[in-house]
mmCIF file of C-alpha atoms and ligand atoms in Angstrom:
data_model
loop_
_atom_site.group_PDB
_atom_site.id
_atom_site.type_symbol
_atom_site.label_atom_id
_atom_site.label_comp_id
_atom_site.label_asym_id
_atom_site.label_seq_id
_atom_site.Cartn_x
_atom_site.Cartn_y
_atom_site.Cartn_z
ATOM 1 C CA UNK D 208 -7.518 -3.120 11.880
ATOM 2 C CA UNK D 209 -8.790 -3.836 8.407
ATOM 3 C CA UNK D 210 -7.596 -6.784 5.995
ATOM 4 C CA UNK D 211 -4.636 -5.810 3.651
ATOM 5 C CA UNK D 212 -4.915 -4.643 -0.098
ATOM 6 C CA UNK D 213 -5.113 -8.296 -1.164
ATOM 7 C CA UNK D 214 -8.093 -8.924 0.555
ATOM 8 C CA UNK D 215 -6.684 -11.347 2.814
ATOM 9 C CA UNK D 216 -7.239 -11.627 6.166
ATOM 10 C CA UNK D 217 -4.516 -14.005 6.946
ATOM 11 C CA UNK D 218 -2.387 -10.308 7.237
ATOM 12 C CA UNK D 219 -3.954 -7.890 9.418
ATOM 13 C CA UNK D 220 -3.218 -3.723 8.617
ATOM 14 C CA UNK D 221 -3.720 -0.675 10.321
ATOM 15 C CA UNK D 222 -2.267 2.666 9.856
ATOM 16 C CA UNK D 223 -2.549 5.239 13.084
ATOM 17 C CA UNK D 224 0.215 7.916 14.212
ATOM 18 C CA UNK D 225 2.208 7.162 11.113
ATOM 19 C CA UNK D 226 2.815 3.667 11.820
ATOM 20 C CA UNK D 227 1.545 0.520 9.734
ATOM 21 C CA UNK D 228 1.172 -2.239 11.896
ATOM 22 C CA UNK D 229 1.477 -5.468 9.919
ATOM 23 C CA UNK D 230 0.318 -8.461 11.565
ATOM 24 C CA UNK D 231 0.640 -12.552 10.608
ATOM 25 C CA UNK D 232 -2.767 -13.832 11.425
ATOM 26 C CA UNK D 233 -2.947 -17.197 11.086
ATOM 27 C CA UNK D 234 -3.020 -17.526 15.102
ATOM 28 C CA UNK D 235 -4.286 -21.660 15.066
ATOM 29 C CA UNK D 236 -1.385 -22.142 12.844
ATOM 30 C CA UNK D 237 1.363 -20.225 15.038
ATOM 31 C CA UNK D 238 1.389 -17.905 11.666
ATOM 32 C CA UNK D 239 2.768 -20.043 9.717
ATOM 33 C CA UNK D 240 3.804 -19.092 5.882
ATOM 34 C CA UNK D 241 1.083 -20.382 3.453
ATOM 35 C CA UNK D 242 0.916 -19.127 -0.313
ATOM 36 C CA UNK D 243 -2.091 -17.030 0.755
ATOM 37 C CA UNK D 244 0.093 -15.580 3.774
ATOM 38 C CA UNK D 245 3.182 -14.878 2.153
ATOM 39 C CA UNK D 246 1.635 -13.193 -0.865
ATOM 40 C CA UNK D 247 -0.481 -10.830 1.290
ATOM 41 C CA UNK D 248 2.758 -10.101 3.250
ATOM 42 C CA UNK D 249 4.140 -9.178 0.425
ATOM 43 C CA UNK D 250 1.764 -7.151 -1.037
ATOM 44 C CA UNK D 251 0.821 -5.071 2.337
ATOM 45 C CA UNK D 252 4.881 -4.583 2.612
ATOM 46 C CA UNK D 253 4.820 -3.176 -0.967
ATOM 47 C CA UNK D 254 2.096 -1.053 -0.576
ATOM 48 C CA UNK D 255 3.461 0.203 2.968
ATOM 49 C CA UNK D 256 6.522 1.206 1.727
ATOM 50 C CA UNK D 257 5.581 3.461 -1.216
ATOM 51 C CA UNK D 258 2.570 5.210 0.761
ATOM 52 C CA UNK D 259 4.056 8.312 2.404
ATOM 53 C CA UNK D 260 1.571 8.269 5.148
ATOM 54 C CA UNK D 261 3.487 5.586 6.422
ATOM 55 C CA UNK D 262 6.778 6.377 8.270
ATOM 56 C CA UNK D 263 7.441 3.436 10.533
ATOM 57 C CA UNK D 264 6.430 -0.466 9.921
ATOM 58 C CA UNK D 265 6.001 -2.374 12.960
ATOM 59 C CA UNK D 266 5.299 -6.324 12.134
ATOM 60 C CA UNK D 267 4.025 -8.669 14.562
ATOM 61 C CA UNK D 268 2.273 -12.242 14.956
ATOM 62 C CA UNK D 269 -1.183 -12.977 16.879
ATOM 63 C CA UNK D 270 -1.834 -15.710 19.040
ATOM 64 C CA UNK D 271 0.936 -17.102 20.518
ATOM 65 C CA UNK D 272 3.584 -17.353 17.525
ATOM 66 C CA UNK D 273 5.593 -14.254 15.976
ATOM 67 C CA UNK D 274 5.552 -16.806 12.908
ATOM 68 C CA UNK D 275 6.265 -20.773 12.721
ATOM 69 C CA UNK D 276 8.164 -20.126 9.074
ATOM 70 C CA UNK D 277 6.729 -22.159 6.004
ATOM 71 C CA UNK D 278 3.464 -23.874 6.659
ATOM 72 C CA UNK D 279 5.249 -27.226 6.756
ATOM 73 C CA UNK D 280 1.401 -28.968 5.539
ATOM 74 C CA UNK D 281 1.345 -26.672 2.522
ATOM 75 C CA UNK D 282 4.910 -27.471 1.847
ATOM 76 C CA UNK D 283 4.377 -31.246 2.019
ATOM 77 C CA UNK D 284 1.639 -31.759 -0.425
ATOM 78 C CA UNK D 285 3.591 -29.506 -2.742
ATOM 79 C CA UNK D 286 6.725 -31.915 -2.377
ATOM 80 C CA UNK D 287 3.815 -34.328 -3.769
ATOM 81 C CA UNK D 288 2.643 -33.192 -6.820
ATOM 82 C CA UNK D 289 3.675 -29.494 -7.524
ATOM 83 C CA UNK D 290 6.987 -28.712 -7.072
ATOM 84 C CA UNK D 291 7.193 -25.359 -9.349
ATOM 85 C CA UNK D 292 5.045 -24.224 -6.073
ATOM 86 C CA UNK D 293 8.565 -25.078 -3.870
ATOM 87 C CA UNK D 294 10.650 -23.552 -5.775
ATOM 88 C CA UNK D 295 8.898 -20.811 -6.844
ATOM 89 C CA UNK D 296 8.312 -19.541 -2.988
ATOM 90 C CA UNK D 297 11.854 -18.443 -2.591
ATOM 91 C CA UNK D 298 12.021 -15.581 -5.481
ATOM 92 C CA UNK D 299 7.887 -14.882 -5.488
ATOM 93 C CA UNK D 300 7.816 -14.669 -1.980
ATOM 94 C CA UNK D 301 10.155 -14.338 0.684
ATOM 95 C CA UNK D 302 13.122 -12.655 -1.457
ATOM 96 C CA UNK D 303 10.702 -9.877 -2.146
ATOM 97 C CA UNK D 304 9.417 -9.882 1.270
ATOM 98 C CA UNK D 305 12.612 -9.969 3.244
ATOM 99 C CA UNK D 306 14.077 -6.743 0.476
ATOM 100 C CA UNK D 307 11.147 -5.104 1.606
ATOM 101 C CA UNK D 308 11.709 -5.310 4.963
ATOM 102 C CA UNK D 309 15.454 -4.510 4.881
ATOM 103 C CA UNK D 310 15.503 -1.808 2.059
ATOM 104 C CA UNK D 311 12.080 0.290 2.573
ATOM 105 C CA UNK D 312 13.317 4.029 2.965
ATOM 106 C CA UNK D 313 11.924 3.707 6.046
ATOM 107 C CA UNK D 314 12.476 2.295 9.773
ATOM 108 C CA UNK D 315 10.748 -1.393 10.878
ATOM 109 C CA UNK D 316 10.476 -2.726 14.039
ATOM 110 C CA UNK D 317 9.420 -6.485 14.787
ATOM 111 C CA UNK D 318 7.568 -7.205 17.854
ATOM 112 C CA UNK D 319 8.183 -10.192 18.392
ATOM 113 C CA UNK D 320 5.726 -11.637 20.659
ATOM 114 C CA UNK D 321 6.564 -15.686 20.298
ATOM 115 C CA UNK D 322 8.681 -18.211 18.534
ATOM 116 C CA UNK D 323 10.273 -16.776 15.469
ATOM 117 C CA UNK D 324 11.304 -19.608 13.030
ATOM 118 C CA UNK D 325 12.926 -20.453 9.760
ATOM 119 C CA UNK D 326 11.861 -18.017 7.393
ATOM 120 C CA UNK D 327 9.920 -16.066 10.300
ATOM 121 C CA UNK D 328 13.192 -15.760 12.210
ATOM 122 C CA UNK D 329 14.792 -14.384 9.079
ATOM 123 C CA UNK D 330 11.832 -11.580 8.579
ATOM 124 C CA UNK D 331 12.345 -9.936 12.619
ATOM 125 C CA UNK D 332 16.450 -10.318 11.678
ATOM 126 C CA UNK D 333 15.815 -8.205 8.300
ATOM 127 C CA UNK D 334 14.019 -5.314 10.666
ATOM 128 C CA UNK D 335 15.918 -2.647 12.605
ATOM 129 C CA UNK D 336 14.398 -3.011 15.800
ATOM 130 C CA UNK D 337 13.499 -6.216 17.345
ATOM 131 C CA UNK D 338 10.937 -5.712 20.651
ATOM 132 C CA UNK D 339 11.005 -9.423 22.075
ATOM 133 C CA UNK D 340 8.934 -11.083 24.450
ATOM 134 C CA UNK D 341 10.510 -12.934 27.725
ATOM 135 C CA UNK D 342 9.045 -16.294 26.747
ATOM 136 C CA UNK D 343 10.026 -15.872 22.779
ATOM 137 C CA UNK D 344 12.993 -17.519 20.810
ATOM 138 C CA UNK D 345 13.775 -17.592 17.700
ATOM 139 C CA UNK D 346 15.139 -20.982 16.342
ATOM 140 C CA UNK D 347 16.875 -20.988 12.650
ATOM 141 C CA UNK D 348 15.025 -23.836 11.663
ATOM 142 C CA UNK D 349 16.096 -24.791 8.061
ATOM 143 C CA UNK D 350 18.320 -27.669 8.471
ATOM 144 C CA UNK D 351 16.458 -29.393 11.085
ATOM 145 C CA UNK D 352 13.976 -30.100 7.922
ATOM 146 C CA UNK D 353 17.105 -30.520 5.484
ATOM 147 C CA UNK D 354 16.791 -26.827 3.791
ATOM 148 C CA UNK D 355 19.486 -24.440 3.716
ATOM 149 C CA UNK D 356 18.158 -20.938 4.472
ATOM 150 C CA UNK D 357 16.302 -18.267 2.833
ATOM 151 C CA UNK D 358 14.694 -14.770 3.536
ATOM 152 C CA UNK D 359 18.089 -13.285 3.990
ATOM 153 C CA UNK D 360 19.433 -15.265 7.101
ATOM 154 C CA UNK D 361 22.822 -15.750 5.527
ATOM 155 C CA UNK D 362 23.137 -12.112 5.309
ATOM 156 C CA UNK D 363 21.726 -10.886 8.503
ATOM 157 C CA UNK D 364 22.782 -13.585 10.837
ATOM 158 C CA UNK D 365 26.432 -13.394 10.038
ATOM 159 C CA UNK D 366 25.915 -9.361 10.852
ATOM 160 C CA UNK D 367 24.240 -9.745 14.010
ATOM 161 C CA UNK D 368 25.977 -11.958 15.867
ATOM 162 C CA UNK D 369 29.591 -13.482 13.366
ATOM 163 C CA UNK D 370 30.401 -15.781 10.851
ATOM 164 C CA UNK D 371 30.964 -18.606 13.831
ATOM 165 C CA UNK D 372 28.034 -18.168 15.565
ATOM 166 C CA UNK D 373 25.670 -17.558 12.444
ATOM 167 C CA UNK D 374 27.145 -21.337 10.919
ATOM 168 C CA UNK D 375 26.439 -22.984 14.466
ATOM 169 C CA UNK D 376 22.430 -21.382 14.914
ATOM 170 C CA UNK D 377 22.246 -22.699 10.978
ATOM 171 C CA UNK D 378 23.533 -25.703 11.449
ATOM 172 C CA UNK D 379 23.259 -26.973 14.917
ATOM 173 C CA UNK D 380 19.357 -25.481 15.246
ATOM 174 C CA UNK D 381 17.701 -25.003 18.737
ATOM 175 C CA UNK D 382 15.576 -22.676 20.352
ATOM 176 C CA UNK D 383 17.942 -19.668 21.235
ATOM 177 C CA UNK D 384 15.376 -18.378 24.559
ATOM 178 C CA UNK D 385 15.069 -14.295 24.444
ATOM 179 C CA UNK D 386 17.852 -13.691 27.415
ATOM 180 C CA UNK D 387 20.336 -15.340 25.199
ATOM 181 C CA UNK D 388 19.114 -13.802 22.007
ATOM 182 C CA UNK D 389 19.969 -10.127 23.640
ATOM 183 C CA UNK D 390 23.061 -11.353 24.761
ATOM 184 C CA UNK D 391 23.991 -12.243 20.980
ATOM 185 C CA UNK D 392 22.393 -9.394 19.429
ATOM 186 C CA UNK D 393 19.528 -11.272 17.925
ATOM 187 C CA UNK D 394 17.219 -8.923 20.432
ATOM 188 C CA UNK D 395 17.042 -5.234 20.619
ATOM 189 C CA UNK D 396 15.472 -5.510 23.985
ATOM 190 C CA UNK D 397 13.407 -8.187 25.624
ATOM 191 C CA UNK D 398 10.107 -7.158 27.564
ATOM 192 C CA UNK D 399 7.549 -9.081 29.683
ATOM 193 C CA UNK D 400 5.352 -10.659 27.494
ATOM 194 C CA UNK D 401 2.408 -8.748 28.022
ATOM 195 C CA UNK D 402 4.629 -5.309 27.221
ATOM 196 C CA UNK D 403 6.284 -6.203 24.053
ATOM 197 C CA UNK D 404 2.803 -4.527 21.820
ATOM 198 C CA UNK D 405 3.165 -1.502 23.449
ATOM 199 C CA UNK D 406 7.254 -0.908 24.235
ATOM 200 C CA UNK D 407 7.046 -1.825 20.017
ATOM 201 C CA UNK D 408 4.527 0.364 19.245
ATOM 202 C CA UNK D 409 5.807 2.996 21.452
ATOM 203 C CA UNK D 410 9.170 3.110 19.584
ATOM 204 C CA UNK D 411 7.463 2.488 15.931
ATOM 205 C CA UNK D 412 5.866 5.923 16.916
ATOM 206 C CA UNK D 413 8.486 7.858 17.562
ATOM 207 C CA UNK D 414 10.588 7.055 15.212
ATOM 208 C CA UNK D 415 7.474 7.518 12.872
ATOM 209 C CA UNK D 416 7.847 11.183 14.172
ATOM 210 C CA UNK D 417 11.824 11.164 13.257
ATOM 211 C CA UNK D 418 13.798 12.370 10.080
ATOM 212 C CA UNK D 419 12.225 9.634 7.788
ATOM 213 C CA UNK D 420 14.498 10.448 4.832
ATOM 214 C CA UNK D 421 17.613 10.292 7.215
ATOM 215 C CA UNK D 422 16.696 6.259 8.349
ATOM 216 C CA UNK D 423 15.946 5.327 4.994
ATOM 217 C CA UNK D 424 19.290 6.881 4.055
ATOM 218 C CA UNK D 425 21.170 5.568 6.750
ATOM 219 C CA UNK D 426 19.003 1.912 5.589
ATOM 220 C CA UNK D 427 20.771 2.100 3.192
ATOM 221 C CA UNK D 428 24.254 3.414 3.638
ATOM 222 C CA UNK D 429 24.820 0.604 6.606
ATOM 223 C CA UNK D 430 23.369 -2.066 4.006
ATOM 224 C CA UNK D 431 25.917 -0.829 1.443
ATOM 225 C CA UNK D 432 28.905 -0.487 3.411
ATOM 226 C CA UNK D 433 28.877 -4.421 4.439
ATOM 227 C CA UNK D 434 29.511 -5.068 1.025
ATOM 228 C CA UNK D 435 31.793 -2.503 -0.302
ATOM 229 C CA UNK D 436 35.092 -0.829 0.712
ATOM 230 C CA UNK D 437 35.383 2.464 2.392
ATOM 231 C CA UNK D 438 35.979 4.572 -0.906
ATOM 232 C CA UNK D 439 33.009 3.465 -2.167
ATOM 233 C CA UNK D 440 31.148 3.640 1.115
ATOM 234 C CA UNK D 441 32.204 7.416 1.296
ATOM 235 C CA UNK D 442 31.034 7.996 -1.906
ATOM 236 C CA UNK D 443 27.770 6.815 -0.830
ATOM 237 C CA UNK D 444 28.105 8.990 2.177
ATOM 238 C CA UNK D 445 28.227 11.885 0.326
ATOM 239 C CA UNK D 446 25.196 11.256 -1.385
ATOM 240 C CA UNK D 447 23.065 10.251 1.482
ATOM 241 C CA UNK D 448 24.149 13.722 3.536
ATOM 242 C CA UNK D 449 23.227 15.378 0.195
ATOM 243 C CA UNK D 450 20.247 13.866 -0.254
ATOM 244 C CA UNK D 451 19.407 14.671 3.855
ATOM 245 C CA UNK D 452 20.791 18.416 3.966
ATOM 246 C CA UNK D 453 18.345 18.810 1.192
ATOM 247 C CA UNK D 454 15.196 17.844 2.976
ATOM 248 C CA UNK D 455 12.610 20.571 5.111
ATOM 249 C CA UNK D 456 13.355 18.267 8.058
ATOM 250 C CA UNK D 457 17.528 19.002 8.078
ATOM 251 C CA UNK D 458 16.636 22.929 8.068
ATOM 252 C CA UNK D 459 14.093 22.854 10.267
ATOM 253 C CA UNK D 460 16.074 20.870 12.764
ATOM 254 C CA UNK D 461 18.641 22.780 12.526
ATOM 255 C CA UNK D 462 17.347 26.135 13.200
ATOM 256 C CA UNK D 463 15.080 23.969 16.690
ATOM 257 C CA UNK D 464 18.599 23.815 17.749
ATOM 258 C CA UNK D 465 20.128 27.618 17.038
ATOM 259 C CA UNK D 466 16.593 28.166 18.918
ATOM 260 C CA UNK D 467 16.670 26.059 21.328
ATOM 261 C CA UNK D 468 13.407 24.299 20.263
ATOM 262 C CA UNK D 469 12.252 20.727 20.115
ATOM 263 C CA UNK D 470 12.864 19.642 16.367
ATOM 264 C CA UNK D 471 9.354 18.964 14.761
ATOM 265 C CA UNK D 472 10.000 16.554 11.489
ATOM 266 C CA UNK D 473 7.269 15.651 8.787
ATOM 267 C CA UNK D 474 9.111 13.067 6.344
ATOM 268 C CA UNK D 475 10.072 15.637 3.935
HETATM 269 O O1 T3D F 616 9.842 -24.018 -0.537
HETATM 270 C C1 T3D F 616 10.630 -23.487 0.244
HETATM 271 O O2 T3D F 616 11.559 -22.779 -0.175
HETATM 272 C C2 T3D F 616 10.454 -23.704 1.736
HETATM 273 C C3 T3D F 616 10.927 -22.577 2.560
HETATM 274 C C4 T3D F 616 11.159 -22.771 3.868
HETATM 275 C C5 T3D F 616 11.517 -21.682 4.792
HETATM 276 C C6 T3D F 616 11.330 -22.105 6.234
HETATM 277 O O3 T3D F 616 10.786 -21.345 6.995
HETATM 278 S S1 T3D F 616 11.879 -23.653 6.679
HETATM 279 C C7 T3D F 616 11.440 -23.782 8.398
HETATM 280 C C8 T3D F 616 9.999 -24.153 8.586
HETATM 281 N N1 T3D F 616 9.628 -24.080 9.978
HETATM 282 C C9 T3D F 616 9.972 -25.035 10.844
HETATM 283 O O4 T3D F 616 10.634 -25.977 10.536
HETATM 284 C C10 T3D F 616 9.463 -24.847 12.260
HETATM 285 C C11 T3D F 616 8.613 -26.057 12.642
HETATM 286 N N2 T3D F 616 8.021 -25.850 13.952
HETATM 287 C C12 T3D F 616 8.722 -25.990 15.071
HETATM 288 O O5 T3D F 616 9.905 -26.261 15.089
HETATM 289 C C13 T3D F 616 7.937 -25.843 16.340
HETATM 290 O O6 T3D F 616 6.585 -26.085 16.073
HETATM 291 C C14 T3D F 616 8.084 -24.416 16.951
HETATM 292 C C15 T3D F 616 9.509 -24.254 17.477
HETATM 293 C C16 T3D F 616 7.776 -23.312 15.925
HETATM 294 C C17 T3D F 616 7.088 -24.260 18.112
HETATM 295 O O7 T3D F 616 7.234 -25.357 19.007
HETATM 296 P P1 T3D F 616 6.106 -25.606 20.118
HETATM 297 O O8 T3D F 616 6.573 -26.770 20.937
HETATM 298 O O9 T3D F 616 5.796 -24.332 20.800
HETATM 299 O O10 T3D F 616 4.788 -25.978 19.303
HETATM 300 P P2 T3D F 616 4.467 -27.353 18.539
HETATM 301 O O11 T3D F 616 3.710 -28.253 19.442
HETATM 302 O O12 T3D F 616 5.674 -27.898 17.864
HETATM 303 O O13 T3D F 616 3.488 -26.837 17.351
HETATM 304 C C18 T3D F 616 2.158 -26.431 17.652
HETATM 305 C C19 T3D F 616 1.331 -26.713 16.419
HETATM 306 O O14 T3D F 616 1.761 -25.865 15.344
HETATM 307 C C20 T3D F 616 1.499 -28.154 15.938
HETATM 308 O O15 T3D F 616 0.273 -28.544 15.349
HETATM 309 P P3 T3D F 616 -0.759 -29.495 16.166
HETATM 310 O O16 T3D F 616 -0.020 -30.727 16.557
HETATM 311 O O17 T3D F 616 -1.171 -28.668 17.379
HETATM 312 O O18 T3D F 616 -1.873 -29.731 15.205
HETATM 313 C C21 T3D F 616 2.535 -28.006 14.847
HETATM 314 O O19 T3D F 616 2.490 -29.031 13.896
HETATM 315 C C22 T3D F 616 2.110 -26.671 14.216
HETATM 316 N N3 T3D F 616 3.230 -26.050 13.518
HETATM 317 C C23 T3D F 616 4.321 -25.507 14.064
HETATM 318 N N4 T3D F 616 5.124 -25.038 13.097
HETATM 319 C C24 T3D F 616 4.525 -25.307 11.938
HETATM 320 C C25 T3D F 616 3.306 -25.951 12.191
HETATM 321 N N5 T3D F 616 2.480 -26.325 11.190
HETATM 322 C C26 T3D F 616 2.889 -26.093 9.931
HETATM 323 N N6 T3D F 616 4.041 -25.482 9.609
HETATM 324 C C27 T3D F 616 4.878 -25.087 10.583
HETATM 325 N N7 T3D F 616 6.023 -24.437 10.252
#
């Protein structure tokens, strides 16, 4: 593990198999989202998606938290004296953070390892895969402190799980408990808590060993299509299989199969 390209240490970064594990490490603070946090998120997310080394993210918390959301301290002396900092979070930070997360041309999991909330909810919801623990939960904290919701919860929650159930986890938050959260499609899978590093790493391998062009493409073709109509989605469609049938990894696959090989992809 080394500290991220900010310096930082409050994000922890390693790259191994393909995969860049991000992790939240501010462990006494159940990862809470400071300034210092939420900058070096962003900055280790930027610099993971545009390194082609890297063809799986997997984020995580240590400690005992997957993330608390904002640093609630931080937040309160800024409601004292500097509130540019407050409103300044939302397009600085965790807009850029959560469009990372959703819109890298490449997969991310989320293992998420203990209470996801508010904003930290919002990051696992904005990655493909989430890996959750038996005794996490992810509560969509915002109103219970009077805020509305940021890093992209409107737009994922409704997705996941309806525009009914998405308006009562905003607005009537508790502590949705991992069974329930698979049930609603909140959770790819839940795991025993000492499990969820590895069953998220395992599949943050192999899918760093998949068709990385074809997830970023189909990233993006599922993000389009839930705002636009089928003629446009098709036209999209035709781009992304364009843009696939073009790369090594299509022919090579391909001719695995007339051969009755294993298909070996490198990301290109
Ligand atoms: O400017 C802007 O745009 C703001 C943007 C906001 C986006 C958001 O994320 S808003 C939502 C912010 N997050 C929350 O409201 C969550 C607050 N925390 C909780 O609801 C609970 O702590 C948890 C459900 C996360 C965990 O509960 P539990 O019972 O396991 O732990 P606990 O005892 O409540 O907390 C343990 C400690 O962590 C405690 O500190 P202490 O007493 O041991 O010194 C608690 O204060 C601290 N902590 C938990 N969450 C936060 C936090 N400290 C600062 N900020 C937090 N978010």
């Amino acid at each position: 593990m080394t500290t991220t390209p900010t310096g930082s240490d409050t994000v922890r970064y390693e790259l191994r198999d393909g995969v860049a594990t991000v992790t939240l490490n501010r462990p006494d603070a159940m990862n809470a989202l400071d300034d210092e946090l939420k900058t070096a998120l962003r900055d280790t997310l930027a610099a993971a998606a545009q390194d082609p080394d890297v063809r799986a993210v997997l984020l995580t918390g240590s400690g005992r938290a997957f993330c608390a959301g904002q640093d609630l301290a931080e937040h309160a002396q800024n409601l004292q004296g500097h509130l540019q900092d407050v409103w300044r979070t939302v397009p600085e930070h965790y807009s850029p953070i959560v469009t990372l997360l959703a819109t890298m041309p490449k997969p991310v999991v989320a293992a998420v390892n203990g209470i996801a909330a508010g904003a930290g909810a919002a990051f696992a919801l904005a990655c493909d895969f989430r890996i959750v623990a038996d005794t996490a939960g992810f509560t969509m904290a915002f109103a219970a402190v009077g805020l509305a919701a940021d890093s992209g919860a409107s737009w994922t929650l409704p997705r996941l799980v309806g525009v009914a159930k998405a308006k009562e986890l905003l607005m009537r938050p508790s502590t949705v408990p991992a069974d329930e959260a698979l049930r609603l499609g909140l959770a790819t899978e839940v795991v025993a808590a000492d499990a969820v590093a590895e069953t998220a790493r395992a599949l943050a391998v192999r899918l760093a060993a998949g068709p990385t062009v074809a997830y970023g493409a189909i990233r993006r073709s599922i993000a389009f299509s839930s705002g636009h109509g089928l003629e446009e989605s098709l036209d999209l469609e035709s781009q992304m299989m364009h843009l696939t049938g073009s790369t090594e990894d299509h022919r090579n696959a391909v001719a695995a199969f007339l051969a009755k090989r294993r298909p070996t992809f490198t990301g290109r």
